Short mmCIF file of N, CA and C in Angstrom, two decimals:
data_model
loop_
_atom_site.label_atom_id
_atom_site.label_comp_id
_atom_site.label_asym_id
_atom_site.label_seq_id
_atom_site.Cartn_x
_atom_site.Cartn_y
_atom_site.Cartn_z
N UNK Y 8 103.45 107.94 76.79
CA UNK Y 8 103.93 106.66 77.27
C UNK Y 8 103.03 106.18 78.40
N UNK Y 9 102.60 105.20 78.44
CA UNK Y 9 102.06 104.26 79.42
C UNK Y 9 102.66 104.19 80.55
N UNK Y 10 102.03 104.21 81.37
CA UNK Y 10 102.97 104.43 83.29
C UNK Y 10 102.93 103.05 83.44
N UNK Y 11 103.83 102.15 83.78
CA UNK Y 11 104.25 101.02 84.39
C UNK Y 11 103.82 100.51 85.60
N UNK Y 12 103.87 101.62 86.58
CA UNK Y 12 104.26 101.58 88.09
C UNK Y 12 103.05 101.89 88.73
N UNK Y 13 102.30 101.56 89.53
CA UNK Y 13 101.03 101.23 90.42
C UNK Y 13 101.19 101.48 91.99
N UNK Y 14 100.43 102.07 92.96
CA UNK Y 14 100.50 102.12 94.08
C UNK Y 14 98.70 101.22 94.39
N UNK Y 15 98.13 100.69 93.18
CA UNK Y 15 96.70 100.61 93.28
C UNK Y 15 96.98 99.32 94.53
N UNK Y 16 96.10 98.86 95.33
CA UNK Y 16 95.96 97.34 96.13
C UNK Y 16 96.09 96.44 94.78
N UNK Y 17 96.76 95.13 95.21
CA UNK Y 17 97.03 93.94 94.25
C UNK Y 17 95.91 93.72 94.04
N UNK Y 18 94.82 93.44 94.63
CA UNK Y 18 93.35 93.01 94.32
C UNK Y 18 92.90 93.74 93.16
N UNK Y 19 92.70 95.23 93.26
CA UNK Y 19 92.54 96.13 92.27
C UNK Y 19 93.29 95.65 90.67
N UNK Y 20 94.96 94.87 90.79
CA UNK Y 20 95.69 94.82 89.59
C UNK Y 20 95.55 93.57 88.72
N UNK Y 21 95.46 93.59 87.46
CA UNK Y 21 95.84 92.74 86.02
C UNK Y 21 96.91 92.83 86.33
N UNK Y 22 96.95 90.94 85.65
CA UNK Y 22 98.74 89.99 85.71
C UNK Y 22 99.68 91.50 84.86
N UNK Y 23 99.36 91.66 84.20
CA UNK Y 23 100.28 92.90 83.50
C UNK Y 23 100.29 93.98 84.77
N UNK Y 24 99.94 94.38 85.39
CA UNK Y 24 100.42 95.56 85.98
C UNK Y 24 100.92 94.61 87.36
N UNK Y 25 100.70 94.02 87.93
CA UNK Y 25 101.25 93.20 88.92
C UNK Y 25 102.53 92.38 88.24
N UNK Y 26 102.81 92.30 87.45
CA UNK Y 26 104.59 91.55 86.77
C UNK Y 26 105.56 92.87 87.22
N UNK Y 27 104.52 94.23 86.79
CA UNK Y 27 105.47 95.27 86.85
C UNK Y 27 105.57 95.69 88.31
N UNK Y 28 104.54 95.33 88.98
CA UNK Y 28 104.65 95.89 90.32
C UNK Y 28 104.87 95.30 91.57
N UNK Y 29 105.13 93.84 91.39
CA UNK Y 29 105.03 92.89 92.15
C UNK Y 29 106.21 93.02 93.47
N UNK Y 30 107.53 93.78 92.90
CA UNK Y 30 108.27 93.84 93.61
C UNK Y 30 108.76 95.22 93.84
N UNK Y 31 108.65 96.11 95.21
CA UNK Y 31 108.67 96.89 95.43
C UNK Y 31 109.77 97.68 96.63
N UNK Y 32 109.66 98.42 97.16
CA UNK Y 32 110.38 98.65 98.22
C UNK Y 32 109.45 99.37 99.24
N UNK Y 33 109.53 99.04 100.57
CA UNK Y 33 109.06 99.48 101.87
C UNK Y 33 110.02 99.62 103.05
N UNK Y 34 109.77 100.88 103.66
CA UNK Y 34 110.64 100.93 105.13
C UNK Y 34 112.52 100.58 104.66
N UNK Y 35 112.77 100.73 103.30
CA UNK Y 35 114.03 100.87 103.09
C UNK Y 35 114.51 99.03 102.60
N UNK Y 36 113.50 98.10 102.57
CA UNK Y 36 113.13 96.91 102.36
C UNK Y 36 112.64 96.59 101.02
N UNK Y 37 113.22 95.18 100.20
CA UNK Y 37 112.66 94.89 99.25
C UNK Y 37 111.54 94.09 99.39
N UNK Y 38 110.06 94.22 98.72
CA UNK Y 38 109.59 92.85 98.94
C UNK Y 38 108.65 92.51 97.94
N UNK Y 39 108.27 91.60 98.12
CA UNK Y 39 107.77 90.74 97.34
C UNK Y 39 105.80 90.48 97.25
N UNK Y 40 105.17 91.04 96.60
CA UNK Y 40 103.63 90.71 96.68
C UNK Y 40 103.21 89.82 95.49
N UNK Y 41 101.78 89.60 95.74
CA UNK Y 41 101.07 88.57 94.19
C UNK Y 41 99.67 88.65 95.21
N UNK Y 42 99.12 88.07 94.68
CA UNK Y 42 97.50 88.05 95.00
C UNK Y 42 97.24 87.36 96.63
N UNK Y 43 98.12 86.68 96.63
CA UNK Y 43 97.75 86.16 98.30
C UNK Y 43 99.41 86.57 98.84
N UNK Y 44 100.01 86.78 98.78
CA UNK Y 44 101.16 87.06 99.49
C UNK Y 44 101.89 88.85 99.59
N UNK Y 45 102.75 89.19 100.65
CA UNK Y 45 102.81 90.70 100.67
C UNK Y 45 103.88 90.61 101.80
N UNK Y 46 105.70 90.28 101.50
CA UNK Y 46 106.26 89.85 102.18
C UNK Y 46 107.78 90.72 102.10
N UNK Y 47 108.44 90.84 103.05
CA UNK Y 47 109.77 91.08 102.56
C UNK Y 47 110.86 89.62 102.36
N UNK Y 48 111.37 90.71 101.36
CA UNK Y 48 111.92 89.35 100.37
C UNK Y 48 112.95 88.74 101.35
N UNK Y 49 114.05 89.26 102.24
CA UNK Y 49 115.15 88.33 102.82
C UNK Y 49 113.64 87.19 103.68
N UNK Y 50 112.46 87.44 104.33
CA UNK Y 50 111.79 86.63 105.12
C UNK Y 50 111.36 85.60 104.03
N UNK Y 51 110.88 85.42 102.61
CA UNK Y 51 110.58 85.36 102.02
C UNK Y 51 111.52 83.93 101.42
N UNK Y 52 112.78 84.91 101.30
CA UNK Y 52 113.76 83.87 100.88
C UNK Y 52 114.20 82.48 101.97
N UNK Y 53 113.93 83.45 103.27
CA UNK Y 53 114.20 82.37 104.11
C UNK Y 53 113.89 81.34 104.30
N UNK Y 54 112.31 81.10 104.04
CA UNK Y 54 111.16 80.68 103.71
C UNK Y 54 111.38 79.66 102.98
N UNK Y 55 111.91 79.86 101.38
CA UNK Y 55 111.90 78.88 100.85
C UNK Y 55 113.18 78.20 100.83
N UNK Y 56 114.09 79.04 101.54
CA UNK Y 56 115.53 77.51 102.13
C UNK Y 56 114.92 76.88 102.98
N UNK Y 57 114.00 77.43 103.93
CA UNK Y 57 113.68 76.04 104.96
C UNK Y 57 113.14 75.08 104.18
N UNK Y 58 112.00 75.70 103.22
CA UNK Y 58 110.72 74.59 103.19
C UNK Y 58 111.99 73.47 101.69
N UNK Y 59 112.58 74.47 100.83
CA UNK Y 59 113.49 73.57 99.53
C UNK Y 59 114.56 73.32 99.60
N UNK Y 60 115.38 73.62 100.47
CA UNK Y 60 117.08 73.21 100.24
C UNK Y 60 117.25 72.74 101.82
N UNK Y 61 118.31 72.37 101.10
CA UNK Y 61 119.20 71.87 102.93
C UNK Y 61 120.15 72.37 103.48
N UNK Y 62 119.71 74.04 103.16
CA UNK Y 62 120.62 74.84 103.88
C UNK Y 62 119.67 75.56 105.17
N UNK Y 63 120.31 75.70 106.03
CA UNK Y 63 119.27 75.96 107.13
C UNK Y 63 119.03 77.79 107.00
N UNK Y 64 117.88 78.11 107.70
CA UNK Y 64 117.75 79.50 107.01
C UNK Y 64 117.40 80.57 108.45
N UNK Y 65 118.92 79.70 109.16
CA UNK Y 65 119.43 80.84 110.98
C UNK Y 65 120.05 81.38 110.15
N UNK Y 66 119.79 82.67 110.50
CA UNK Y 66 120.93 83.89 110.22
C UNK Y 66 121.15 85.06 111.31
N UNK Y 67 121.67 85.50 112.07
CA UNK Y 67 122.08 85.95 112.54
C UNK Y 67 122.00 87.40 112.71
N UNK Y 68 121.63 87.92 111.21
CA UNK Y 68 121.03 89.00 111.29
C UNK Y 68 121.18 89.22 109.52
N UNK Y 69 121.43 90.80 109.21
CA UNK Y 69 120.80 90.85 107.57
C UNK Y 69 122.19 90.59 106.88
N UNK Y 70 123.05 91.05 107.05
CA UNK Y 70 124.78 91.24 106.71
C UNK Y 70 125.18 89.96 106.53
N UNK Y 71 124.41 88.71 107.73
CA UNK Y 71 124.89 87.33 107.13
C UNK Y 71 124.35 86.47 106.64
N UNK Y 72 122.83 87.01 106.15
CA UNK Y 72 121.85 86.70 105.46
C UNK Y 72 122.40 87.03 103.66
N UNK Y 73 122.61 88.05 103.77
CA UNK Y 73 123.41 88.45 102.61
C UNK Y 73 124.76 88.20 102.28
N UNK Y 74 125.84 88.07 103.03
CA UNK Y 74 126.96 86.86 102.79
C UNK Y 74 126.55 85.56 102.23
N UNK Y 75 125.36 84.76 102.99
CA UNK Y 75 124.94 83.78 102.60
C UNK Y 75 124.26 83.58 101.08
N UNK Y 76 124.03 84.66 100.85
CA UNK Y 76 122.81 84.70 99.35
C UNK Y 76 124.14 84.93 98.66
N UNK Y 77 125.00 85.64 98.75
CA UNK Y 77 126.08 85.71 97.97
C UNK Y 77 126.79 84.50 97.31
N UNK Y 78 127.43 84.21 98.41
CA UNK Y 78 127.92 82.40 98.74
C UNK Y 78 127.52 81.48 97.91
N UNK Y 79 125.78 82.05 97.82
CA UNK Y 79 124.80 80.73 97.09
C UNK Y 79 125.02 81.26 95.41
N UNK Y 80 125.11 82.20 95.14
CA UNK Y 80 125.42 82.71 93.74
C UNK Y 80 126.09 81.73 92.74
N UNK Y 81 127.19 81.21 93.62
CA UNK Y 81 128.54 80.61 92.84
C UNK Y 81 127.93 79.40 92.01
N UNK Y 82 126.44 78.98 92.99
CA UNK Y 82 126.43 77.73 92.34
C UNK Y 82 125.96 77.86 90.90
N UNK Y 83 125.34 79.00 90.83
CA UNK Y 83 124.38 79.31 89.43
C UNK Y 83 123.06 78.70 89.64
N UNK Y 84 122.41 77.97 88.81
CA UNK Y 84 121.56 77.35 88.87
C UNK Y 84 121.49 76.04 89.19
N UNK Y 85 122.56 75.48 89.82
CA UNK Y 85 123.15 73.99 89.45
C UNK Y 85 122.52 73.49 90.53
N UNK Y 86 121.77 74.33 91.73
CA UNK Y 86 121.30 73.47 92.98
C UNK Y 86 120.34 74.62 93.63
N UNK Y 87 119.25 73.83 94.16
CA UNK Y 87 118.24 74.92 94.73
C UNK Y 87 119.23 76.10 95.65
N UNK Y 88 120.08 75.75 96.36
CA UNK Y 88 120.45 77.12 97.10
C UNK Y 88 121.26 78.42 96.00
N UNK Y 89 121.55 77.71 94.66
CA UNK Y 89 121.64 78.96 94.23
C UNK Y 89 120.79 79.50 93.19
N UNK Y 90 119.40 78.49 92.85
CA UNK Y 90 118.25 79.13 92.04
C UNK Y 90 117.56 80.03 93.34
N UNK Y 91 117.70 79.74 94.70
CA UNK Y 91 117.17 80.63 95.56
C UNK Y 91 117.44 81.86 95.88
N UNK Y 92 119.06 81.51 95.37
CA UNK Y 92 120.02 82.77 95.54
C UNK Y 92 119.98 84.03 94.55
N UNK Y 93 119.26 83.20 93.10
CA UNK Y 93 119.06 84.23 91.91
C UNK Y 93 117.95 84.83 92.40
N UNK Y 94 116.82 83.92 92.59
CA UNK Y 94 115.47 84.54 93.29
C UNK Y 94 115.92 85.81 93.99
N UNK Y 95 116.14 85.88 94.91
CA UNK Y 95 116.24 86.66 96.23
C UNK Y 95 117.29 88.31 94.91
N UNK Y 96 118.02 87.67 94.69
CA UNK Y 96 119.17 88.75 93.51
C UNK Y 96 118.25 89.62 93.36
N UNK Y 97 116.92 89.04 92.07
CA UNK Y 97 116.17 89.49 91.26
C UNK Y 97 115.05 90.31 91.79
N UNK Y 98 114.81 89.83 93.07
CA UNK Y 98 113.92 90.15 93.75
C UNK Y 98 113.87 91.83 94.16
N UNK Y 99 115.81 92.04 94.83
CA UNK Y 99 115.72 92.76 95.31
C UNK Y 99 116.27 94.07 94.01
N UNK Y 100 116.93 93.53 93.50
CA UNK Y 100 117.06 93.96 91.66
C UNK Y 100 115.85 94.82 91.12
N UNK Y 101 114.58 93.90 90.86
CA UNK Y 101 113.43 94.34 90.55
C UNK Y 101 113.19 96.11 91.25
N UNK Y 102 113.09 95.41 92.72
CA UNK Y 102 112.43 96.22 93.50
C UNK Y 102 112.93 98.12 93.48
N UNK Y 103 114.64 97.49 93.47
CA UNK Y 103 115.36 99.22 93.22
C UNK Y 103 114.81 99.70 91.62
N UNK Y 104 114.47 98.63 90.87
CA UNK Y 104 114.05 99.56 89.16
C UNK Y 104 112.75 99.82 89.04
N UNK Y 105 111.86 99.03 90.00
CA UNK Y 105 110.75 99.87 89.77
C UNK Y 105 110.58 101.09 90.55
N UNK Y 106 111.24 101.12 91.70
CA UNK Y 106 111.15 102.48 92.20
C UNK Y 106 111.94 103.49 91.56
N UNK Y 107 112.64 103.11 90.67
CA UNK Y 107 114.12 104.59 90.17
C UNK Y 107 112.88 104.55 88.48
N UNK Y 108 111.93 103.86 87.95
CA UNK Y 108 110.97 103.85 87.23
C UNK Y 108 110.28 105.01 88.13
N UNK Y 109 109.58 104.36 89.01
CA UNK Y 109 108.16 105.10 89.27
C UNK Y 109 108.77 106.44 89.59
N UNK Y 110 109.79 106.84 90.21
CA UNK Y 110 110.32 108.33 90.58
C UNK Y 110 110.35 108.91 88.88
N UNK Y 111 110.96 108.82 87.99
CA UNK Y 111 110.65 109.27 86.75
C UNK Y 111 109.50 109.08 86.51
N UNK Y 112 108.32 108.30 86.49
CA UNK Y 112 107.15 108.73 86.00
C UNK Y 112 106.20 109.43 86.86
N UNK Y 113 106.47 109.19 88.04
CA UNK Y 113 106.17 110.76 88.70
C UNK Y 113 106.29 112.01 88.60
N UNK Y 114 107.13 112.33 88.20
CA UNK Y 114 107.67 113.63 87.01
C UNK Y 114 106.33 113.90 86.45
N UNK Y 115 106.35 112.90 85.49
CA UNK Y 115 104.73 113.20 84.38
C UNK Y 115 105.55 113.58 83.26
N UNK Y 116 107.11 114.00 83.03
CA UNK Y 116 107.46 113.95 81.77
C UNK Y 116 107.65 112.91 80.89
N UNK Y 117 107.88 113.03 79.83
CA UNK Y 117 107.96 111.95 78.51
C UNK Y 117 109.25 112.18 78.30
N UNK Y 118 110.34 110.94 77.94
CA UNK Y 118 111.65 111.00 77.73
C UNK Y 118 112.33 111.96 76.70
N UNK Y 119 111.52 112.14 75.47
CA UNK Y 119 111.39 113.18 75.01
C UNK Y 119 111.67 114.63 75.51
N UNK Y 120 110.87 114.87 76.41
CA UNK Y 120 111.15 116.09 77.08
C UNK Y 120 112.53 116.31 78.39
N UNK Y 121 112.32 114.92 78.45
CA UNK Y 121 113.77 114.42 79.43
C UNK Y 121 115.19 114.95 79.18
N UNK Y 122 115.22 115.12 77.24
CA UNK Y 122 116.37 114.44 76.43
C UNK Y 122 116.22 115.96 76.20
N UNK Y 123 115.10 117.04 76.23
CA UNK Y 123 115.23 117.91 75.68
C UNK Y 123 115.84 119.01 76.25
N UNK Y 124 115.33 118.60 77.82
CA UNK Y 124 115.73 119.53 78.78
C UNK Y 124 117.40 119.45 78.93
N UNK Y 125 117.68 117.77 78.88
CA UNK Y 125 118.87 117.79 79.40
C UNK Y 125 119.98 118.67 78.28
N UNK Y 126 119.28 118.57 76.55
CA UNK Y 126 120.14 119.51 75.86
C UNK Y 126 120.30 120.67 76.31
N UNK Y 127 118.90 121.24 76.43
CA UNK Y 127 118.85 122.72 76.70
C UNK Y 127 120.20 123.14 77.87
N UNK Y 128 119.87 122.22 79.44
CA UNK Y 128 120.82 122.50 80.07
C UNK Y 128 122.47 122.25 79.79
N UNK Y 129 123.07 121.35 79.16
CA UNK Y 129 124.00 121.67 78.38
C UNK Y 129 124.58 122.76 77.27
N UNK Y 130 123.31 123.43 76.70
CA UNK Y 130 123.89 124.20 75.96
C UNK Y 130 123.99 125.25 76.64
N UNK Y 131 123.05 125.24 77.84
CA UNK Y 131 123.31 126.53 79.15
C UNK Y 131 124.34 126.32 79.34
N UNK Y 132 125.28 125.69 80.01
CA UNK Y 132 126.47 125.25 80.23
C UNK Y 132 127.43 126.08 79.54
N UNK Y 133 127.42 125.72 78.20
CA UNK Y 133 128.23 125.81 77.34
C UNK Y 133 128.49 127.20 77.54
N UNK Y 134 127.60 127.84 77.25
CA UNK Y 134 127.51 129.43 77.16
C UNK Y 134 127.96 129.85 78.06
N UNK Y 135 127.57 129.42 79.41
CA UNK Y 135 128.44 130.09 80.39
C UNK Y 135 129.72 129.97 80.46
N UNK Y 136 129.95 128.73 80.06
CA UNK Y 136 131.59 128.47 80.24
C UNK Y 136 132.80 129.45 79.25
N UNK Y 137 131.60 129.16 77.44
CA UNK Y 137 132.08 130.13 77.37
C UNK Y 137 132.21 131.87 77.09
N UNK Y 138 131.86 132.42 77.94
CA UNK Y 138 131.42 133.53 78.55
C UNK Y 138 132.33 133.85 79.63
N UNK Y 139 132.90 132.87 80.21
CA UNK Y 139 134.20 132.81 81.43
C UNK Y 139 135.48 133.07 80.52
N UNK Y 140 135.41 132.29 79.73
CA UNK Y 140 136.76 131.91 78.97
C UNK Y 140 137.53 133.20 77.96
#
């Protein structure tokens, strides 16, 4: 299987490996890179409520930054504060699957061997249990 997941510099990456890698996690933070940009996503998002909607983008800290992105959900797509609100979702969405990705392909196993092990350890299981019984 083909590895997805990249630690290479964006400069170094093809649009294909930068779609997959674009959004990442740092310092416990989601964020957001592309060829000229390398940002965390709540600053990011903030960013584009100031510069596109007419919601102002003071927050107070992260807890009501995130109440607020919530809030904006309801609208769906029906108004920039809640296509901003999917943004920011997806953003930080992305960022937890490529890392729970790249930790499995760090492994270096093939799902195959994933699926094989996990039998094996079940049928360990089994035996012991019944062996108790």
């Amino acid at each position: 299987m083909r590895r997805l997941t990249s630690d290479r510099p964006v400069a170094e990456m093809g649009m294909f490996e930068l779609a997959h890698n674009s959004c990442y996690i740092k310092d416990g933070k989601a964020r957001y890179r592309d060829y000229g940009l390398d940002e965390d996503a709540r600053v990011l998002t903030r960013m584009l409520l100031k510069d596109h909607a007419d919601g102002d983008d003071a927050f107070t800290c992260d807890e009501d930054f995130d109440d607020r992105m919530i809030d904006y959900l309801k609208y769906g797509m029906d108004n920039t504060e809640g296509l901003i609100a999917l943004f920011y979702r997806n953003l930080w969405a992305m960022a937890d699957l490529r890392e729970a990705l790249k930790a499995y392909e760090d492994t270096g196993l093939s799902p195959e061997q994933i699926v094989e092990m996990n039998s094996f350890s079940l049928r360990s299981a089994e035996n012991i249990e019944g062996k108790r019984a």
